[in-house]
Short mmCIF file of C-alpha atoms in Angstrom, two decimals:
data_model
loop_
_atom_site.label_atom_id
_atom_site.label_comp_id
_atom_site.label_asym_id
_atom_site.label_seq_id
_atom_site.Cartn_x
_atom_site.Cartn_y
_atom_site.Cartn_z
CA ASP A 134 147.27 13.84 114.40
CA ILE A 135 145.28 10.58 113.63
CA GLN A 136 141.85 11.53 112.40
CA MET A 137 139.04 9.01 113.42
CA THR A 138 135.97 9.29 111.62
CA GLN A 139 132.74 7.57 113.04
CA SER A 140 129.77 6.86 110.56
CA PRO A 141 126.76 6.95 110.91
CA SER A 142 126.46 10.19 113.36
CA SER A 143 123.33 8.94 114.67
CA LEU A 144 121.28 5.52 114.15
CA SER A 145 117.65 4.87 115.03
CA ALA A 146 117.11 1.19 115.73
CA SER A 147 114.41 -1.01 118.02
CA VAL A 148 114.90 -3.66 120.63
CA GLY A 149 115.88 -6.48 119.49
CA ASP A 150 117.75 -5.16 116.28
CA ARG A 151 121.46 -5.83 114.95
CA VAL A 152 123.53 -2.81 114.76
CA THR A 153 126.90 -1.95 113.68
CA PHE A 154 129.04 1.24 114.06
CA THR A 155 131.78 1.89 112.17
CA CYS A 156 135.16 4.02 112.69
CA ARG A 157 137.89 4.64 110.20
CA ALA A 158 141.14 6.04 110.88
CA SER A 159 143.06 8.13 108.97
CA GLN A 160 146.28 5.97 108.48
CA SER A 161 146.71 2.26 109.82
CA ILE A 162 146.62 2.20 113.75
CA THR A 163 146.53 -1.85 113.34
CA THR A 164 144.57 -2.85 116.55
CA TYR A 165 144.99 -0.25 118.80
CA LEU A 166 140.95 0.90 118.54
CA ASN A 167 138.80 1.15 121.75
CA TRP A 168 134.83 1.80 122.10
CA TYR A 169 133.41 3.36 124.78
CA GLN A 170 129.35 4.02 125.48
CA GLN A 171 128.30 7.13 126.96
CA LYS A 172 124.77 7.89 128.47
CA PRO A 173 123.74 11.12 129.18
CA GLY A 174 125.21 13.00 132.11
CA LYS A 175 127.54 9.80 132.89
CA ALA A 176 131.21 9.71 131.93
CA PRO A 177 132.29 7.08 129.39
CA LYS A 178 132.16 3.01 129.92
CA LEU A 179 135.02 1.07 128.39
CA LEU A 180 133.26 -1.71 126.24
CA ILE A 181 135.86 -2.96 123.97
CA TYR A 182 139.54 -2.46 123.85
CA ALA A 183 142.41 -3.87 121.52
CA ALA A 184 139.75 -3.94 118.90
CA SER A 185 138.12 -7.31 119.66
CA SER A 186 138.55 -7.72 123.08
CA LEU A 187 135.52 -7.35 125.45
CA GLN A 188 135.94 -5.54 128.54
CA SER A 189 135.24 -7.70 131.92
CA GLY A 190 131.49 -7.11 132.86
CA VAL A 191 130.16 -6.03 129.39
CA PRO A 192 127.66 -8.33 127.84
CA SER A 193 128.56 -10.59 125.17
CA ARG A 194 126.15 -9.10 122.81
CA PHE A 195 128.71 -6.21 122.23
CA SER A 196 131.58 -7.36 119.53
CA GLY A 197 134.25 -5.53 117.87
CA SER A 198 136.43 -6.22 114.90
CA GLY A 199 138.87 -4.57 112.57
CA SER A 200 142.17 -3.90 111.99
CA GLY A 201 144.27 -1.28 109.89
CA THR A 202 142.36 1.66 109.46
CA ASP A 203 138.37 0.01 109.30
CA PHE A 204 136.93 -1.10 112.66
CA THR A 205 133.39 -2.02 113.61
CA LEU A 206 131.22 -2.38 116.76
CA THR A 207 128.28 -4.76 116.62
CA ILE A 208 125.31 -4.76 119.11
CA SER A 209 123.93 -8.63 118.35
CA SER A 210 120.37 -7.75 119.48
CA LEU A 211 119.56 -4.41 121.45
CA GLN A 212 118.42 -3.94 124.56
CA PRO A 213 116.59 -0.93 126.05
CA GLU A 214 120.03 0.26 128.38
CA ASP A 215 122.09 0.20 125.11
CA PHE A 216 120.42 3.38 123.48
CA ALA A 217 123.34 5.73 124.25
CA THR A 218 126.27 7.48 122.29
CA TYR A 219 129.29 5.25 121.39
CA TYR A 220 133.07 6.64 120.83
CA CYS A 221 135.74 5.05 119.08
CA GLN A 222 139.42 6.22 120.40
CA GLN A 223 142.92 5.07 118.81
CA SER A 224 146.08 4.94 120.88
CA TYR A 225 148.34 4.01 118.11
CA SER A 226 149.99 7.34 118.52
CA THR A 227 150.65 9.09 121.86
CA THR A 228 148.41 12.03 120.54
CA ILE A 229 144.89 10.02 121.54
CA THR A 230 142.32 11.10 119.66
CA PHE A 231 138.37 10.27 119.66
CA GLY A 232 136.08 9.63 116.74
CA GLN A 233 132.82 12.19 116.69
CA GLY A 234 130.66 9.59 118.27
CA THR A 235 127.52 7.78 117.12
CA ARG A 236 124.16 8.35 118.70
CA LEU A 237 122.09 5.73 119.25
CA GLU A 238 118.25 6.26 119.42
CA ILE A 239 114.98 4.25 119.76
CA LYS A 240 113.33 4.01 116.87
CA GLU B 140 137.46 -1.55 143.87
CA VAL B 141 139.25 1.80 141.80
CA GLN B 142 137.96 4.88 142.18
CA LEU B 143 138.44 8.17 140.54
CA LEU B 144 137.28 11.47 141.83
CA GLU B 145 137.39 14.88 140.29
CA SER B 146 137.20 17.94 142.39
CA GLY B 147 138.13 21.57 141.70
CA GLY B 148 136.11 22.70 138.75
CA GLY B 149 133.77 25.87 138.51
CA LEU B 150 133.28 29.28 137.06
CA VAL B 151 136.34 31.24 136.07
CA GLN B 152 137.09 34.51 133.91
CA PRO B 153 138.88 34.19 130.35
CA GLY B 154 142.76 34.66 131.05
CA GLY B 155 142.39 32.95 134.46
CA SER B 156 143.53 29.89 136.54
CA LEU B 157 142.11 26.96 138.05
CA ARG B 158 143.57 23.71 139.28
CA LEU B 159 141.56 20.29 138.97
CA SER B 160 142.54 17.46 141.14
CA CYS B 161 141.76 14.14 140.79
CA ALA B 162 141.94 11.58 143.96
CA ALA B 163 142.71 8.05 143.29
CA SER B 164 142.05 5.05 145.16
CA GLY B 165 142.04 0.88 144.92
CA PHE B 166 145.11 0.46 143.13
CA THR B 167 148.89 1.16 143.33
CA PHE B 168 149.05 5.10 141.79
CA THR B 169 152.89 4.83 140.75
CA THR B 170 152.13 1.91 138.31
CA PHE B 171 149.70 3.29 136.11
CA ALA B 172 149.78 6.50 133.63
CA MET B 173 146.69 8.99 134.14
CA ASN B 174 144.63 10.90 131.77
CA TRP B 175 142.53 14.15 131.39
CA VAL B 176 139.82 13.84 128.83
CA ARG B 177 137.47 16.52 128.21
CA GLN B 178 133.91 17.02 126.95
CA ALA B 179 132.32 20.70 125.65
CA PRO B 180 128.57 21.13 126.67
CA GLY B 181 126.73 18.74 123.74
CA LYS B 182 130.36 17.63 122.12
CA GLY B 183 132.10 14.62 121.95
CA LEU B 184 135.23 13.55 123.81
CA GLU B 185 138.69 15.19 123.56
CA TRP B 186 141.99 13.83 125.03
CA VAL B 187 143.87 16.42 126.91
CA SER B 188 146.86 15.29 128.78
CA ALA B 189 148.56 12.33 130.11
CA ILE B 190 151.11 11.83 132.87
CA SER B 191 153.15 8.40 133.25
CA GLY B 192 153.24 6.36 136.17
CA SER B 193 156.29 7.62 137.37
CA GLY B 194 155.56 11.38 136.37
CA GLY B 195 158.65 11.00 134.28
CA GLY B 196 156.68 11.70 131.07
CA THR B 197 154.11 13.99 130.14
CA TYR B 198 152.28 14.54 126.64
CA TYR B 199 149.40 17.35 125.83
CA ALA B 200 147.01 18.17 123.19
CA ASP B 201 148.04 20.87 121.02
CA SER B 202 145.12 22.88 122.16
CA VAL B 203 146.49 22.95 125.50
CA LYS B 204 150.05 22.89 125.30
CA GLY B 205 152.00 25.51 127.02
CA ARG B 206 148.66 26.67 129.06
CA PHE B 207 147.90 23.37 130.94
CA THR B 208 150.08 21.56 133.08
CA ILE B 209 149.62 17.95 134.55
CA SER B 210 151.28 16.35 137.51
CA ARG B 211 150.32 13.57 140.23
CA ASP B 212 151.62 14.00 143.99
CA THR B 213 152.09 9.75 145.02
CA SER B 214 152.06 10.60 148.46
CA LYS B 215 148.79 11.74 147.82
CA ASN B 216 147.39 9.37 145.31
CA THR B 217 146.49 12.44 143.29
CA LEU B 218 146.20 13.66 140.04
CA TYR B 219 146.16 17.45 139.04
CA LEU B 220 145.66 19.43 136.06
CA GLN B 221 146.68 23.21 135.87
CA MET B 222 144.69 25.25 133.67
CA ASN B 223 146.16 29.16 133.02
CA SER B 224 145.30 31.48 130.17
CA LEU B 225 141.90 29.95 130.23
CA ARG B 226 139.62 30.27 127.29
CA ALA B 227 135.94 30.32 126.25
CA GLU B 228 136.85 26.63 124.11
CA ASP B 229 137.90 25.27 127.50
CA THR B 230 134.74 25.02 128.82
CA ALA B 231 134.03 21.36 129.16
CA VAL B 232 133.16 18.82 131.87
CA TYR B 233 136.79 17.45 132.70
CA TYR B 234 137.26 13.46 133.54
CA CYS B 235 140.32 11.65 134.77
CA ALA B 236 141.23 8.27 133.72
CA LYS B 237 143.01 5.48 134.44
CA PHE B 238 145.32 3.83 131.68
CA PRO B 239 146.20 0.23 132.01
CA TYR B 240 150.04 0.46 131.19
CA ASP B 241 152.72 2.68 133.39
CA VAL B 242 153.55 4.23 129.79
CA LEU B 243 151.77 6.25 127.16
CA THR B 244 154.08 4.83 124.28
CA ILE B 245 152.29 1.31 125.16
CA ALA B 246 149.08 1.44 123.50
CA GLY B 247 146.05 1.16 125.92
CA TRP B 248 142.79 2.41 126.73
CA PHE B 249 140.70 4.63 129.55
CA ASP B 250 139.37 2.75 132.26
CA PRO B 251 137.84 3.74 134.83
CA TRP B 252 137.01 7.22 134.33
CA GLY B 253 135.94 9.41 137.11
CA GLN B 254 132.36 11.23 137.15
CA GLY B 255 133.83 14.68 135.73
CA THR B 256 134.15 18.28 137.04
CA LEU B 257 132.54 21.14 135.21
CA VAL B 258 134.94 23.98 134.21
CA THR B 259 132.85 27.33 132.79
CA VAL B 260 135.50 30.09 131.34
CA SER B 261 132.82 32.84 131.14
CA SER B 262 132.90 36.76 132.06
#
């Protein structure tokens, strides 16, 4: 199975900060990488698909980049509603796998 | 509007069985693959199983292969997950999620997700 590793596991930041999350695959997945946001008690929400495509309705402060094995999710200016856990997910293989998540906390 | 509504969760003893359902609306059910994804309490997301739009292709995580069976009823626009030989480690919130393509062999993503149903395996 393709292993997905996210770093850091948690991150503290302030409103207005620019933050970047990293996701690394154990083998090349080209651009078959998606990002989700999950708030406590809620279902995950798709933010970015195919590494860099912004899902409809998602604010433009979210952006994704990368290909091969290394990917990033960036929030350009943190808003209060952005504090949540973020997961990456690969669909290069039909055995789909997620990263372990990065928890974004308020500093 | 696409909507997914899971049901069927509950408390079951180790070794027992449970069937989850996911009622879909707002889209042509046979055109899209569907998935189950679970999340153990306080843990991350784990993909469990998928089925193609036609129902002809099914996929499972190694952790549930041979114990869980995914299926779909196109007349009822409903996705199912039959879970047998349940273990404590199967305790989780189970989400159904729509895939953007008919088959899993085309790389895609999960959107939208249902609200989830909690399965607790305990004696």
